[in-house]
Short mmCIF file of C-alpha atoms and ligand atoms in Angstrom, two decimals:
data_model
loop_
_atom_site.label_atom_id
_atom_site.label_comp_id
_atom_site.label_asym_id
_atom_site.label_seq_id
_atom_site.Cartn_x
_atom_site.Cartn_y
_atom_site.Cartn_z
CA UNK A 404 36.31 31.53 15.74
CA UNK A 405 37.04 35.23 16.05
CA UNK A 406 34.85 37.41 13.90
CA UNK A 407 32.64 40.48 13.88
CA UNK A 408 29.88 41.77 11.62
CA UNK A 409 30.42 44.85 9.46
CA UNK A 410 27.75 46.80 7.57
CA UNK A 411 28.56 46.84 3.84
CA UNK A 412 26.88 50.24 3.53
CA UNK A 413 27.93 52.36 6.54
CA UNK A 414 30.80 50.23 7.97
CA UNK A 415 29.15 50.05 11.41
CA UNK A 416 30.66 47.15 13.41
CA UNK A 417 28.64 44.62 15.45
CA UNK A 418 29.82 42.00 17.91
CA UNK A 419 29.89 38.35 16.87
CA UNK A 420 27.17 37.40 19.36
CA UNK A 421 24.61 39.62 17.69
CA UNK A 422 21.76 37.76 15.97
CA UNK A 423 20.67 40.78 13.90
CA UNK A 424 20.15 40.25 10.20
CA UNK A 425 20.63 43.82 8.94
CA UNK A 426 22.47 46.92 10.11
CA UNK A 427 20.49 48.53 12.93
CA UNK A 428 21.64 51.97 11.82
CA UNK A 429 21.08 52.04 8.06
CA UNK A 430 19.37 48.72 7.15
CA UNK A 431 22.38 47.67 5.07
CA UNK A 432 23.51 44.08 4.52
CA UNK A 433 26.17 42.83 6.95
CA UNK A 434 29.33 40.88 6.24
CA UNK A 435 31.21 38.46 8.49
CA UNK A 436 34.75 39.74 8.99
CA UNK A 437 37.44 37.46 10.41
CA UNK A 438 40.72 38.09 12.09
CA UNK A 439 42.56 35.79 9.71
CA UNK A 440 45.69 35.83 11.86
CA UNK A 441 43.84 33.86 14.56
CA UNK A 442 42.40 31.15 12.30
CA UNK A 443 43.67 27.67 12.86
CA UNK A 444 44.01 26.43 9.32
CA UNK A 445 45.79 23.56 7.62
CA UNK A 446 48.51 24.46 5.14
CA UNK A 447 46.03 23.56 2.45
CA UNK A 448 42.63 21.86 2.66
CA UNK A 449 43.98 18.69 1.09
CA UNK A 450 44.12 15.04 2.20
CA UNK A 451 40.57 14.86 3.49
CA UNK A 452 37.31 14.00 1.77
CA UNK A 453 35.64 17.07 0.31
CA UNK A 454 32.57 18.10 2.29
CA UNK A 455 31.05 21.17 3.89
CA UNK A 456 32.34 20.10 7.30
CA UNK A 457 36.02 20.33 6.40
CA UNK A 458 35.71 24.09 5.82
CA UNK A 459 34.38 24.78 9.33
CA UNK A 460 37.55 26.78 10.18
CA UNK A 461 36.35 29.32 7.60
CA UNK A 462 32.76 29.50 8.90
CA UNK A 463 31.55 31.71 11.80
CA UNK A 464 30.49 28.80 14.01
CA UNK A 465 31.63 27.83 17.48
CA UNK A 466 31.21 24.09 17.44
CA UNK A 467 29.61 21.32 15.48
CA UNK A 468 27.96 22.15 12.17
CA UNK A 469 24.26 21.25 11.75
CA UNK A 470 24.72 19.01 8.77
CA UNK A 471 22.74 16.68 6.55
CA UNK A 472 25.78 15.79 4.44
CA UNK A 473 25.71 18.86 2.21
CA UNK A 474 28.67 19.75 0.00
CA UNK A 475 31.21 17.42 -1.55
CA UNK A 476 29.36 17.61 -4.88
CA UNK A 477 30.96 16.41 -8.09
CA UNK A 478 33.00 18.49 -10.51
CA UNK A 479 32.84 16.63 -13.80
CA UNK A 480 34.43 17.35 -17.16
CA UNK A 481 31.63 17.77 -19.70
CA UNK A 482 32.04 15.97 -23.01
CA UNK A 483 30.55 18.35 -25.54
CA UNK A 484 31.34 18.03 -29.25
CA UNK A 485 33.90 20.55 -30.48
CA UNK A 486 35.13 21.76 -27.09
CA UNK A 487 38.17 19.47 -26.98
CA UNK A 488 39.24 20.51 -30.52
CA UNK A 489 39.36 24.07 -29.27
CA UNK A 490 41.29 23.09 -26.14
CA UNK A 491 38.38 24.25 -23.98
CA UNK A 492 37.91 22.30 -20.77
CA UNK A 493 34.38 22.63 -19.39
CA UNK A 494 33.60 21.39 -15.89
CA UNK A 495 30.14 21.15 -14.34
CA UNK A 496 29.86 21.67 -10.59
CA UNK A 497 26.68 19.71 -9.97
CA UNK A 498 24.99 21.15 -6.88
CA UNK A 499 21.90 18.99 -7.37
CA UNK A 500 23.87 16.37 -5.43
CA UNK A 501 23.09 18.18 -2.16
CA UNK A 502 20.52 16.69 0.29
CA UNK A 503 17.60 18.83 -1.02
CA UNK A 504 19.05 19.09 -4.53
CA UNK A 505 20.32 22.65 -4.46
CA UNK A 506 23.33 24.65 -3.29
CA UNK A 507 21.06 26.25 -0.68
CA UNK A 508 21.85 23.41 1.75
CA UNK A 509 25.37 24.79 2.22
CA UNK A 510 23.95 28.08 3.52
CA UNK A 511 21.27 26.33 5.56
CA UNK A 512 23.86 24.29 7.47
CA UNK A 513 25.56 27.46 8.75
CA UNK A 514 22.32 29.40 9.33
CA UNK A 515 20.70 26.60 11.32
CA UNK A 516 23.92 26.17 13.32
CA UNK A 517 23.80 29.87 14.21
CA UNK A 518 20.06 29.73 15.07
CA UNK A 519 20.83 26.82 17.46
CA UNK A 520 23.83 28.66 18.95
CA UNK A 521 21.63 31.71 19.62
CA UNK A 522 18.93 29.49 21.19
CA UNK A 523 16.15 29.99 18.62
CA UNK A 524 13.43 27.41 18.03
CA UNK A 525 11.53 29.41 15.42
CA UNK A 526 12.98 30.47 12.05
CA UNK A 527 11.52 32.43 9.14
CA UNK A 528 12.58 33.18 5.59
CA UNK A 529 11.43 34.48 2.19
CA UNK A 530 12.05 32.11 -0.67
CA UNK A 531 11.36 31.41 -4.33
CA UNK A 532 11.26 27.72 -3.32
CA UNK A 533 14.62 25.97 -3.05
CA UNK A 534 15.83 27.84 0.02
CA UNK A 535 12.48 27.26 1.70
CA UNK A 536 12.68 23.53 1.03
CA UNK A 537 16.24 23.40 2.31
CA UNK A 538 15.44 25.29 5.52
CA UNK A 539 12.26 23.31 6.19
CA UNK A 540 14.29 20.10 5.90
CA UNK A 541 17.11 21.30 8.18
CA UNK A 542 14.60 22.77 10.69
CA UNK A 543 12.69 19.52 10.96
CA UNK A 544 15.91 17.65 11.63
CA UNK A 545 16.69 20.09 14.45
CA UNK A 546 13.15 20.33 15.90
CA UNK A 547 12.60 23.93 14.86
CA UNK A 548 9.48 25.67 13.59
CA UNK A 549 10.00 26.95 10.04
CA UNK A 550 7.85 29.59 8.32
CA UNK A 551 8.42 30.39 4.64
CA UNK A 552 7.02 33.48 2.88
CA UNK A 553 6.57 32.92 -0.87
CA UNK A 554 5.07 34.87 -3.73
CA UNK A 555 1.55 33.66 -4.52
CA UNK A 556 2.77 33.44 -8.14
CA UNK A 557 5.72 31.22 -7.17
CA UNK A 558 6.30 27.58 -8.05
CA UNK A 559 3.36 25.57 -6.63
CA UNK A 560 5.21 22.28 -6.80
CA UNK A 561 7.94 23.72 -4.58
CA UNK A 562 5.35 25.10 -2.12
CA UNK A 563 3.93 21.59 -1.73
CA UNK A 564 7.40 20.14 -1.22
CA UNK A 565 8.11 22.68 1.55
CA UNK A 566 4.85 21.71 3.30
CA UNK A 567 5.68 18.01 3.01
CA UNK A 568 9.08 18.74 4.56
CA UNK A 569 7.32 20.27 7.58
CA UNK A 570 7.48 23.99 6.68
CA UNK A 571 4.60 26.46 7.03
CA UNK A 572 4.07 28.35 3.74
CA UNK A 573 2.59 31.85 3.82
CA UNK A 574 1.59 33.09 0.35
CA UNK A 575 2.30 36.72 -0.38
CA UNK A 576 0.65 39.11 -2.85
CA UNK A 577 3.74 40.37 -4.66
CA UNK A 578 7.16 39.14 -5.69
CA UNK A 579 10.17 37.77 -3.77
CA UNK A 580 11.12 41.25 -2.52
CA UNK A 581 7.62 41.71 -1.04
CA UNK A 582 7.98 38.30 0.64
CA UNK A 583 11.34 39.40 2.12
CA UNK A 584 9.78 42.53 3.68
CA UNK A 585 7.07 40.42 5.31
CA UNK A 586 9.49 37.74 6.53
CA UNK A 587 11.66 40.42 8.18
CA UNK A 588 8.57 41.92 9.83
CA UNK A 589 7.58 38.45 11.09
CA UNK A 590 11.07 37.93 12.54
CA UNK A 591 10.85 41.17 14.51
CA UNK A 592 7.26 40.65 15.66
CA UNK A 593 7.59 36.99 16.67
CA UNK A 594 11.20 36.94 17.81
CA UNK A 595 12.06 34.37 15.12
CA UNK A 596 15.53 33.96 13.61
CA UNK A 597 15.58 35.56 10.15
CA UNK A 598 17.15 33.15 7.70
CA UNK A 599 17.69 33.79 4.03
CA UNK A 600 20.09 35.81 1.97
CA UNK A 601 21.98 37.41 4.83
CA UNK A 602 25.57 37.20 6.09
CA UNK A 603 25.49 33.72 7.69
CA UNK A 604 23.97 32.04 4.61
CA UNK A 605 26.57 33.75 2.46
CA UNK A 606 29.33 32.22 4.63
CA UNK A 607 27.95 28.71 4.16
CA UNK A 608 27.72 29.15 0.40
CA UNK A 609 31.42 30.02 0.12
CA UNK A 610 32.24 26.32 0.10
CA UNK A 611 31.18 25.93 -3.56
CA UNK A 612 34.26 27.96 -4.53
CA UNK A 613 36.57 26.26 -2.00
CA UNK A 614 35.59 22.88 -3.42
CA UNK A 615 36.08 23.91 -7.06
CA UNK A 616 39.60 25.12 -6.32
CA UNK A 617 40.43 21.98 -4.37
CA UNK A 618 38.93 19.66 -7.00
CA UNK A 619 41.07 21.38 -9.65
CA UNK A 620 44.14 20.78 -7.44
CA UNK A 621 44.51 24.48 -6.64
CA UNK A 622 44.66 25.44 -10.33
CA UNK A 623 42.28 28.37 -10.68
CA UNK A 624 39.96 28.09 -13.72
CA UNK A 625 39.81 30.95 -16.22
CA UNK A 626 36.04 31.46 -15.91
CA UNK A 627 33.22 30.52 -13.57
CA UNK A 628 29.65 31.00 -14.84
CA UNK A 629 27.09 31.51 -12.05
CA UNK A 630 23.37 32.14 -12.37
CA UNK A 631 22.18 35.09 -10.35
CA UNK A 632 18.89 35.56 -8.52
CA UNK A 633 19.51 37.30 -5.20
CA UNK A 634 23.28 37.32 -6.00
CA UNK A 635 24.24 35.65 -2.70
CA UNK A 636 26.09 32.75 -4.35
CA UNK A 637 28.27 34.92 -6.59
CA UNK A 638 29.00 37.26 -3.65
CA UNK A 639 29.87 34.25 -1.46
CA UNK A 640 32.14 32.73 -4.09
CA UNK A 641 33.93 36.01 -4.63
CA UNK A 642 34.56 36.26 -0.88
CA UNK A 643 35.74 32.62 -0.74
CA UNK A 644 38.18 33.11 -3.61
CA UNK A 645 39.60 36.27 -2.04
CA UNK A 646 40.02 34.40 1.24
CA UNK A 647 41.94 31.61 -0.52
CA UNK A 648 44.14 34.23 -2.21
CA UNK A 649 44.71 36.01 1.10
CA UNK A 650 45.66 32.70 2.71
CA UNK A 651 48.04 32.12 -0.22
CA UNK A 652 46.28 28.92 -1.34
CA UNK A 653 45.84 30.53 -4.79
CA UNK A 654 47.46 33.48 -6.54
CA UNK A 655 44.80 34.75 -8.95
CA UNK A 656 41.03 34.88 -9.23
CA UNK A 657 38.92 33.45 -12.05
CA UNK A 658 36.73 35.76 -14.13
CA UNK A 659 33.24 35.51 -12.65
CA UNK A 660 30.36 35.68 -15.13
CA UNK A 661 26.89 36.41 -13.74
CA UNK A 662 24.10 34.85 -15.80
CA UNK A 663 20.49 36.02 -15.62
CA UNK A 664 17.31 35.45 -17.59
CA UNK A 665 16.48 38.25 -20.07
CA UNK A 666 13.06 38.23 -18.42
CA UNK A 667 14.58 39.19 -15.05
CA UNK A 668 18.01 40.80 -15.41
CA UNK A 669 18.42 43.76 -13.03
CA UNK A 670 22.13 42.99 -12.45
CA UNK A 671 22.87 42.80 -16.19
CA UNK A 672 21.11 46.10 -16.82
CA UNK A 673 23.14 47.81 -14.10
CA UNK A 674 26.36 46.27 -15.48
CA UNK A 675 25.59 47.34 -19.05
CA UNK A 676 24.66 50.90 -18.08
CA UNK A 677 27.33 51.19 -15.39
CA UNK A 678 24.50 52.44 -13.22
CA UNK A 679 22.52 51.46 -10.16
CA UNK A 680 20.48 48.29 -9.78
CA UNK A 681 16.79 49.02 -10.23
CA UNK A 682 13.86 46.77 -9.37
CA UNK A 683 12.13 45.09 -12.30
CA UNK A 684 9.09 42.79 -12.30
CA UNK A 685 10.30 39.18 -12.74
CA UNK A 686 8.60 37.18 -15.49
CA UNK A 687 11.01 34.34 -16.19
CA UNK A 688 10.30 30.59 -16.24
CA UNK A 689 13.51 30.26 -14.18
CA UNK A 690 11.70 30.79 -10.87
CA UNK A 691 14.75 30.04 -8.72
CA UNK A 692 16.41 33.22 -10.04
CA UNK A 693 13.25 35.35 -10.36
CA UNK A 694 14.40 38.19 -8.10
CA UNK A 695 13.57 41.72 -9.25
CA UNK A 696 15.97 43.46 -6.86
CA UNK A 697 18.88 41.27 -5.64
CA UNK A 698 19.87 41.72 -1.99
CA UNK A 699 23.54 41.09 -2.79
CA UNK A 700 23.31 42.91 -6.14
CA UNK A 701 26.05 45.44 -5.38
CA UNK A 702 28.38 42.69 -4.15
CA UNK A 703 27.57 40.68 -7.29
CA UNK A 704 28.43 43.65 -9.49
CA UNK A 705 31.67 44.17 -7.62
CA UNK A 706 32.53 40.47 -8.12
CA UNK A 707 32.16 40.61 -11.90
CA UNK A 708 33.88 43.98 -12.25
CA UNK A 709 36.85 43.26 -9.98
CA UNK A 710 37.52 39.88 -11.60
CA UNK A 711 37.15 41.37 -15.11
CA UNK A 712 34.22 39.05 -15.73
CA UNK A 713 30.80 40.04 -17.03
CA UNK A 714 27.05 40.03 -16.37
CA UNK A 715 25.03 38.61 -19.25
CA UNK A 716 21.48 37.52 -19.89
CA UNK A 717 20.01 34.66 -21.90
CA UNK A 718 16.39 34.33 -22.92
CA UNK A 719 14.07 31.73 -21.45
CA UNK A 720 14.00 29.81 -24.75
CA UNK A 721 17.78 29.30 -24.58
CA UNK A 722 17.58 28.32 -20.88
CA UNK A 723 15.00 25.69 -21.78
CA UNK A 724 17.00 24.45 -24.76
CA UNK A 725 20.29 24.10 -22.87
CA UNK A 726 18.48 22.55 -19.91
CA UNK A 727 17.42 19.80 -22.33
CA UNK A 728 21.02 19.50 -23.62
CA UNK A 729 22.19 19.03 -20.02
CA UNK A 730 19.64 16.31 -19.47
CA UNK A 731 19.79 14.48 -22.79
CA UNK A 732 23.46 14.79 -23.73
CA UNK A 733 25.18 15.03 -20.36
CA UNK A 734 22.74 13.20 -18.10
CA UNK A 735 22.44 16.12 -15.66
CA UNK A 736 18.95 17.03 -14.49
CA UNK A 737 18.45 20.69 -13.76
CA UNK A 738 15.59 23.11 -13.29
CA UNK A 739 15.62 26.23 -15.55
CA UNK A 740 17.15 28.45 -12.85
CA UNK A 741 19.91 25.88 -12.38
CA UNK A 742 20.77 25.79 -16.08
CA UNK A 743 21.03 29.53 -16.84
CA UNK A 744 24.81 29.65 -16.33
CA UNK A 745 25.30 26.71 -18.69
CA UNK A 746 23.06 28.38 -21.30
CA UNK A 747 25.04 31.60 -20.92
CA UNK A 748 28.37 29.80 -21.46
CA UNK A 749 27.09 27.85 -24.49
CA UNK A 750 25.77 31.04 -26.13
CA UNK A 751 29.07 32.79 -25.49
CA UNK A 752 31.00 29.84 -26.88
CA UNK A 753 28.88 29.71 -30.04
CA UNK A 754 29.55 33.42 -30.68
CA UNK A 755 33.24 33.53 -29.79
CA UNK A 756 35.10 30.22 -29.66
CA UNK A 757 38.43 32.03 -29.82
CA UNK A 758 37.85 33.60 -26.39
CA UNK A 759 37.70 30.13 -24.84
CA UNK A 760 40.62 28.56 -26.69
CA UNK A 761 42.71 26.49 -24.23
CA UNK A 762 40.66 27.87 -21.33
CA UNK A 763 39.26 26.13 -18.29
CA UNK A 764 35.63 26.97 -17.60
CA UNK A 765 33.46 25.94 -14.65
CA UNK A 766 29.68 26.17 -14.83
CA UNK A 767 27.58 25.68 -11.71
CA UNK A 768 24.38 23.67 -11.96
CA UNK A 769 22.67 25.08 -8.89
CA UNK A 770 19.49 23.08 -8.39
CA UNK A 771 16.79 20.73 -9.51
CA UNK A 772 13.51 20.76 -7.63
CA UNK A 773 11.14 20.63 -10.57
CA UNK A 774 9.89 17.58 -12.41
CA UNK A 775 11.69 15.30 -10.00
CA UNK A 776 11.19 11.72 -10.93
CA UNK A 777 11.37 10.29 -7.41
CA UNK A 778 8.10 11.62 -5.98
ZN1 LIG B 897 24.83 50.29 8.14
#
């Protein structure tokens, strides 16, 4: 796999063998850049079972993927009263079907593969919970030490799950961004591999978009609603869709809609004011997307603007209500952070049915690690 790393801020280029997690010059976020002409790709990714592994040619890995069977989640048509009459087709991409019940496993498979390739035995990351649980699970499987920095005010149930999965939890005074600063310091001081919302995780998370396109038989939907915390997923999906267009698998891009909680909506505020993203103190019940200053915020904004989508917020009451609709009417269990995109679509639909007439809409249900009934 031929690739290099490019700083998204100052365009500085780094060799593929570098295990750095930010630009050494300006501290900017890096992006994996491929020489697409050298990729050995099938004509289309058809005729094979959908799973994370089949997209290895589009990941920056040299050999076998560290995998626990992530990916290959279902894309189901949702039967909601009134939608069919309007010609609206709504599909739910249910990421709770991943090994640790969130989309984070897709990123973890690539990150852990890279940590193994670079020879690390010690990894560290900042998390609101789901990423920490995912990394602790993948680390244990690969005999690695895993340290997770979490806000002291974070989800206690998730902290306990991380510990049970073998991770070491370090509680931080402050929010997710404060935890990120400390995790990066730990990586430098201890020589640990910094996992989290960086370039390798973003690559692994691209597969959500690849799968949606493949499951819709290469017909691109009109809209995809994606909840945004650190904005890595929306940035990854935007990159994946552009790759598929570049490779001529698809011709157009769907409109990407970023959904946030009104109680933590820095991306929406920047979109509405056409200004810069500014840190705000997160207060939402949707802890999985409680990020006051998203690392991939600028990439997320670019994704919604370039696809002529939008960034919109919904209040916590609506997130709770539509989470219950998902569970009771559609049989899909989701935590609040995993249901925000669905709530955002349903509120939009209630206000403007006409906009969704004869449209195909995909909503991603990103995770469920709260109130699990199995333990
Ligand atoms: Zn830079």
